[in-house]
Short mmCIF file of C-alpha atoms in Angstrom, two decimals:
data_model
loop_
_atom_site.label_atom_id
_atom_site.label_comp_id
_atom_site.label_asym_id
_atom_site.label_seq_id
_atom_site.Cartn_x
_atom_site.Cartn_y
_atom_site.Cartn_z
CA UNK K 1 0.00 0.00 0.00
CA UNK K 2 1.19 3.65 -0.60
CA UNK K 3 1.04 6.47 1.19
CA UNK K 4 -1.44 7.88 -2.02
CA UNK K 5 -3.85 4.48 -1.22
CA UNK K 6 -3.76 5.24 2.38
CA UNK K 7 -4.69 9.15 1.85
CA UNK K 8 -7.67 7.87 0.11
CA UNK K 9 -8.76 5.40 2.06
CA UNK K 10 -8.67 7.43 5.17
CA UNK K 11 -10.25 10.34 3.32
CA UNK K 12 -13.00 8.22 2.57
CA UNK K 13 -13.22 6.48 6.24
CA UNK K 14 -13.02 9.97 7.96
CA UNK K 15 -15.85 11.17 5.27
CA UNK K 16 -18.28 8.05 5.50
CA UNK K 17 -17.01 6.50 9.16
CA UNK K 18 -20.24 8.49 10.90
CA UNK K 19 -22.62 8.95 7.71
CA UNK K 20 -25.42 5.84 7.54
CA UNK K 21 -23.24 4.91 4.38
CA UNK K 22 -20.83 1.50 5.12
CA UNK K 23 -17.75 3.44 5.89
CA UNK K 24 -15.95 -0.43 6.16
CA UNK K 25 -17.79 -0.92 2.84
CA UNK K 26 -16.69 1.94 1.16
CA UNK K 27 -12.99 1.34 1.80
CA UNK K 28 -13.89 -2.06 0.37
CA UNK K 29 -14.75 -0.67 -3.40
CA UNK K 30 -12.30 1.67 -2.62
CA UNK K 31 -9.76 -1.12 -2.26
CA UNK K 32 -11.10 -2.72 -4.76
CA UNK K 33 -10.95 0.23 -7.39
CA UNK K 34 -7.25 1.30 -6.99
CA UNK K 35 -6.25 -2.52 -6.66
CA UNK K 36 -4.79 -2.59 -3.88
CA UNK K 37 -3.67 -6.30 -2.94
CA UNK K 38 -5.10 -8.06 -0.27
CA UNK K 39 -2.80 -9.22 2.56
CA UNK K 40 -2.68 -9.26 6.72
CA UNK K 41 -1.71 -5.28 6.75
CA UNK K 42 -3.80 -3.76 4.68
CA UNK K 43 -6.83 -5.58 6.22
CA UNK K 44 -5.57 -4.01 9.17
CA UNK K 45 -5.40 -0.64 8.15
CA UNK K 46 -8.97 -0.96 7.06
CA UNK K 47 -10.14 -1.56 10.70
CA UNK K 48 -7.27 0.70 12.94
CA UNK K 49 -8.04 3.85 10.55
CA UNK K 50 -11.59 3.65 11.92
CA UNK K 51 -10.05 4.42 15.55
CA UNK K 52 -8.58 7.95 14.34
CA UNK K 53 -12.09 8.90 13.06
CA UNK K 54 -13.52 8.02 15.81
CA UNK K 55 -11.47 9.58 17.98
CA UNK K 56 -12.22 12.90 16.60
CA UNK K 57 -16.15 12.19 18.86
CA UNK K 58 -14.00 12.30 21.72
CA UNK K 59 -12.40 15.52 21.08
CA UNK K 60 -15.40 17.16 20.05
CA UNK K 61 -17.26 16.20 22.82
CA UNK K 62 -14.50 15.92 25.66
CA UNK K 63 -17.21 17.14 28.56
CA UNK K 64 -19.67 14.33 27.79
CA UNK K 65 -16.89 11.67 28.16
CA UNK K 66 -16.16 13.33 32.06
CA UNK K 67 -19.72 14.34 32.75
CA UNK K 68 -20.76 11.22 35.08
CA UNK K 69 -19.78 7.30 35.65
CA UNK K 70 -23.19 6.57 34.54
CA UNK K 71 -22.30 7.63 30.71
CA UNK K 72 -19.91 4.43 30.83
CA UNK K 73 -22.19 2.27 31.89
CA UNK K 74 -24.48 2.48 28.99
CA UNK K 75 -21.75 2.83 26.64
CA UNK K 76 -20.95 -0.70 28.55
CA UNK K 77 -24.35 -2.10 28.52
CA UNK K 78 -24.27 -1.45 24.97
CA UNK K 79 -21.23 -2.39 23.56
CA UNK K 80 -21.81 -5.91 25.32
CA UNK K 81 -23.79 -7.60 22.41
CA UNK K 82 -21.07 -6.36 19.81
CA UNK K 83 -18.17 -7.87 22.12
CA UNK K 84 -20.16 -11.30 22.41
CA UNK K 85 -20.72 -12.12 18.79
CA UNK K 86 -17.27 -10.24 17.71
CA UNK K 87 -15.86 -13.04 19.20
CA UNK K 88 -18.52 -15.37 17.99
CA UNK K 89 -18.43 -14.95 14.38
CA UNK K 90 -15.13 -13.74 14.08
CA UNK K 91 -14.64 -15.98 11.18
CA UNK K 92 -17.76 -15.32 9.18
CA UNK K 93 -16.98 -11.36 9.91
CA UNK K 94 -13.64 -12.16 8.01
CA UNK K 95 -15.23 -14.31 5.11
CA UNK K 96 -17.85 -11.64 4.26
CA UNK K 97 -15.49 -8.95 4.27
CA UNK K 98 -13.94 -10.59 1.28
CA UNK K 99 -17.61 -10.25 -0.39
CA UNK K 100 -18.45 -6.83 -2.60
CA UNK K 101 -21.47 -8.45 -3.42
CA UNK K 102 -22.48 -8.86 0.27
CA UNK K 103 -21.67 -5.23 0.85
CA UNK K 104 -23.94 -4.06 -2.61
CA UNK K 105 -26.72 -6.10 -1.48
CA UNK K 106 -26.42 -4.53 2.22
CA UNK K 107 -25.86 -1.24 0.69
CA UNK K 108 -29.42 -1.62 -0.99
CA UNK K 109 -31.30 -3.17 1.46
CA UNK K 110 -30.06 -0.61 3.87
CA UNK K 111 -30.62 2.23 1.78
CA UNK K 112 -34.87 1.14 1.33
CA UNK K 113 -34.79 1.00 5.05
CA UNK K 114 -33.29 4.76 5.50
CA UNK K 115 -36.06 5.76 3.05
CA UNK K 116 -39.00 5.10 5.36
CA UNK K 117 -37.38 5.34 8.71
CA UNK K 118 -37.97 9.25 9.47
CA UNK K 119 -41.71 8.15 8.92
CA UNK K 120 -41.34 4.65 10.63
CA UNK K 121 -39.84 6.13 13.88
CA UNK K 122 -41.83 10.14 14.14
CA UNK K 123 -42.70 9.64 17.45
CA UNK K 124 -39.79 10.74 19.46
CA UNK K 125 -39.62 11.42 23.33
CA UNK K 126 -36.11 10.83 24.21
CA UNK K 127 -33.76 14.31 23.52
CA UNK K 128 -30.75 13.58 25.41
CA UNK K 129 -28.47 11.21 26.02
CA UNK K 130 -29.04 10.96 30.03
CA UNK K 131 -32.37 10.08 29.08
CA UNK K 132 -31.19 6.73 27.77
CA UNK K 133 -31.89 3.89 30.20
CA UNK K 134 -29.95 0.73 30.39
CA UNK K 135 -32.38 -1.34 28.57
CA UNK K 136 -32.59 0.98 25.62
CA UNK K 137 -28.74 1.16 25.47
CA UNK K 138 -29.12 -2.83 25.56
CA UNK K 139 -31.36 -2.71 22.78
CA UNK K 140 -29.20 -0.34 20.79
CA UNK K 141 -26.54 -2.30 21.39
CA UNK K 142 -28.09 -5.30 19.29
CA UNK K 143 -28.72 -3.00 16.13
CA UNK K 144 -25.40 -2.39 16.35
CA UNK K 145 -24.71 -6.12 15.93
CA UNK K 146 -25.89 -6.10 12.37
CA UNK K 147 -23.30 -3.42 11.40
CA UNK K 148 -20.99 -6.75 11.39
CA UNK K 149 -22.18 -7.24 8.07
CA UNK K 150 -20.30 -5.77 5.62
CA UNK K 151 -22.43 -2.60 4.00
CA UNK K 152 -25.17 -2.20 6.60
CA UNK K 153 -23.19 0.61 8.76
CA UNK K 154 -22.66 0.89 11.96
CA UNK K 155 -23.69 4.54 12.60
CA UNK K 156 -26.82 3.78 10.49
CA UNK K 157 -28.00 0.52 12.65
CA UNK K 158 -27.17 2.28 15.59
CA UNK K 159 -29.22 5.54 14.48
CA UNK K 160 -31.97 3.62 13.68
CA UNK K 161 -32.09 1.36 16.24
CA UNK K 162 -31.87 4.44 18.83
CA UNK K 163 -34.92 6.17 16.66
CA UNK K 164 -36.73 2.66 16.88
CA UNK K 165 -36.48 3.50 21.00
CA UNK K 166 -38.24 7.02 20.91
CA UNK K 167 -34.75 8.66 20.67
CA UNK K 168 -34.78 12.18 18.30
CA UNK K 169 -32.69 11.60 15.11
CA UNK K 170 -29.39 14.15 16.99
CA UNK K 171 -29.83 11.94 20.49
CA UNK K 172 -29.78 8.72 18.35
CA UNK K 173 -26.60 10.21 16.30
CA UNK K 174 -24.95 11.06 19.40
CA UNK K 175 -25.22 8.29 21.20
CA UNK K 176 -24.28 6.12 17.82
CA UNK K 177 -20.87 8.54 18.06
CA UNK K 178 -20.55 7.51 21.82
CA UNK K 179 -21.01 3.91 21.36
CA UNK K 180 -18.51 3.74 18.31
CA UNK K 181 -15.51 4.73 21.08
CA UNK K 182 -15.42 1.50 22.75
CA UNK K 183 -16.61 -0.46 19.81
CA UNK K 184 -13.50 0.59 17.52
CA UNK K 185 -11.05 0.62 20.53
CA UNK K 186 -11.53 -3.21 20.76
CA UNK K 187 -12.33 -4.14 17.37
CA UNK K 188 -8.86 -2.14 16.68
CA UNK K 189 -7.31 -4.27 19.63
CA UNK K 190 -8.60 -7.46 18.42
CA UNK K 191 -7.19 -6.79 14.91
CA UNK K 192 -3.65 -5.95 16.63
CA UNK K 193 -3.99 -9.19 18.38
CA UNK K 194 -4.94 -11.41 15.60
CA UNK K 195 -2.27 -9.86 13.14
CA UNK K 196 0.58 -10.58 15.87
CA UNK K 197 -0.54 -13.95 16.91
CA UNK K 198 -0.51 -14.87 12.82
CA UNK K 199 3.87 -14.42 13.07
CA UNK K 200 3.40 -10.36 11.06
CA UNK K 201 5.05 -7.85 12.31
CA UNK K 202 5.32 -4.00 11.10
CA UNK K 203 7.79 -2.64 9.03
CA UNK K 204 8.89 0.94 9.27
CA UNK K 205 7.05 2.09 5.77
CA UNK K 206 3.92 0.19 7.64
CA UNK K 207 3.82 2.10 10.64
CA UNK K 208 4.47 4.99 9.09
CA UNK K 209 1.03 4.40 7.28
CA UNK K 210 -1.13 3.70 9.19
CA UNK K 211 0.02 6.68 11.48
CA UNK K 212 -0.53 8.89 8.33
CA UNK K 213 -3.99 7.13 7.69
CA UNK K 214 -5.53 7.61 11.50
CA UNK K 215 -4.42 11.24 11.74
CA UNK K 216 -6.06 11.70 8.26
CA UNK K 217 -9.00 9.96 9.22
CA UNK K 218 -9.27 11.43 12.03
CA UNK K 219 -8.79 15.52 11.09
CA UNK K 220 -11.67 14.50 8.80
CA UNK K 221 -14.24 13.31 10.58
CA UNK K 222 -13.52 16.30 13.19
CA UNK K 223 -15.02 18.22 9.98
CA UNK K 224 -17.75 15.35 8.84
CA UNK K 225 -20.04 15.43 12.05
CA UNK K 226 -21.04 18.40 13.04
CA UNK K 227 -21.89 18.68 9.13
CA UNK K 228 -23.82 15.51 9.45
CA UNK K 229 -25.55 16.01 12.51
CA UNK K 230 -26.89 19.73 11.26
CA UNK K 231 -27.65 18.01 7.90
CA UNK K 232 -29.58 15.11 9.81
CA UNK K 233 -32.00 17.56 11.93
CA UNK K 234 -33.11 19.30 8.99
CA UNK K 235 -33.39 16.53 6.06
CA UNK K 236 -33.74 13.35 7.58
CA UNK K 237 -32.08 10.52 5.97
CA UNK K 238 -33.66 9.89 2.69
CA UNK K 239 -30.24 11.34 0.78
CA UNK K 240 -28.68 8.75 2.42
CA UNK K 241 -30.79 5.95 1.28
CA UNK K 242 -31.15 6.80 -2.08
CA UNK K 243 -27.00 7.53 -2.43
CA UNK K 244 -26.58 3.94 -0.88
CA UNK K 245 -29.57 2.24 -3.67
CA UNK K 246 -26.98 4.05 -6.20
CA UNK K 247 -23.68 2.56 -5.10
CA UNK K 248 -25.45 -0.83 -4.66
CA UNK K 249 -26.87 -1.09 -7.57
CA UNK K 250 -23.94 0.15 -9.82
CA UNK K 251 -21.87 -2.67 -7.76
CA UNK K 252 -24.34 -5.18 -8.13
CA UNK K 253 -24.61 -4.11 -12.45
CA UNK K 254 -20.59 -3.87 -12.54
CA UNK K 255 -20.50 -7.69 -10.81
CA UNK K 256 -23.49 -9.07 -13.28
CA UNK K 257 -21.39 -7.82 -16.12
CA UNK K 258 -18.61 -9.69 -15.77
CA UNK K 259 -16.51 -7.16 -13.66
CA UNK K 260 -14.20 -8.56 -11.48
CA UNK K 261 -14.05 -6.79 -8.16
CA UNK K 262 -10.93 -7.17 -6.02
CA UNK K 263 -11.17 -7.11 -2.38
CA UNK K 264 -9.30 -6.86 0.72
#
């Protein structure tokens, strides 16, 4: 991978990493468009880059992460039913990852659902994030599962899945940005873990990267929320649903074709 390939792929990860969009299946295409070949690192990359966007929620808003010991616990409550079938289906994760047809089909199916969910879920009661009980994070928590399929997004089952529990569209965002912290922490840990215990190790050129690609990632997505979350309070979400139909449908036509898609 070059330091060019990494720019991109963390432009596009700091762009799409909180949007309802598939950030993970984004960099997939985007892989798959500029070639790059598949091996231990770059697989890697894909998932550590995701910790320097999501950093940038913890920088932006510092006070909520020191605002009361209650905040962790429903980040904990929630982050629970990722951890157990992260370890789970660990393998299956891996296998579908390897799929752009899984992530076109997810990217469509998703996108029908973002359609009708502003009309689905108009009923909201629940403004701020210390209005959140346990058993709502819980619940949350579980949507959040489904972003282990490549394509659905994890910002946009967590969104919806927090609208689906009387949360406003900004108090489900939010508390989709909170949630991501401990979510890409260990997914970036487990990766770490898994590349070491297969015998890799980092070259210099490699570290250098994927320090370049986090600190992109990240001074990007400092700039793509607040857009998105002013964006999302006025228009809802149905941009976002028909942009995903679009990408999912020209992957799905490219693939029927006779296209051959590399992935990572």
């Amino acid at each position: 991978m070059s330091f060019l390939q990494a720019l991109i792929l963390a432009i596009i990860e700091g762009l799409t990493e909180f949007l309802p969009i598939s950030s993970t299946g984004h960099m997939i295409i985007g892989s798959s468009v500029m070639g790059i070949a598949s091996d231990p690192f770059v697989k890697l990359f894909t998932i550590c880059i995701q910790l320097g966007a999501i950093l940038s929620v913890v920088v932006l808003y510092f006070k909520r992460f020191f605002k009361s010991f209650d905040f962790y616990i429903k980040l904990l409550v929630a982050f629970i039913p990722a951890a157990i079938f992260g370890v789970l289906l660990s393998d299956k994760i891996d296998a579908m990852l390897e799929s752009p047809l899984t992530v076109a089909i997810s990217l469509v199916v998703g996108g029908v659902i973002l359609l009708f969910v502003d009309k689905w879920f108009n009923q909201a009661t629940v403004t701020e994030e210390k209005d959140i009980n346990y058993l709502t994070a819980l619940k949350i928590g579980f949507f959040q599962c489904l972003a282990m399929i490549p394509g659905v997004s994890r910002s946009g089952a967590t969104i919806v899945g927090g609208m689906s529990q009387k949360l406003t569209r900004k108090a489900a965002a939010e508390f989709s940005f909170f949630l991501a912290v401990p979510t890409m922490f260990a997914a970036t840990a487990k990766k770490l873990l898994d590349f070491f215990k297969g015998g890799h190790t980092f070259t210099k050129d490699q570290i250098e990267i994927l320090a370049f690609g986090n600190i992109v990632a990240f001074v990007i997505a400092l700039l793509a929320i607040k857009s998105f979350i002013g964006y999302l309070n006025k228009n809802g979400f149905k941009v976002f649903g028909w942009y995903r139909i679009a990408v999912g449908l020209a992957i799905i036509i490219l693939i029927l074709s006779g296209h051959e898609l590399s992935v990572i």
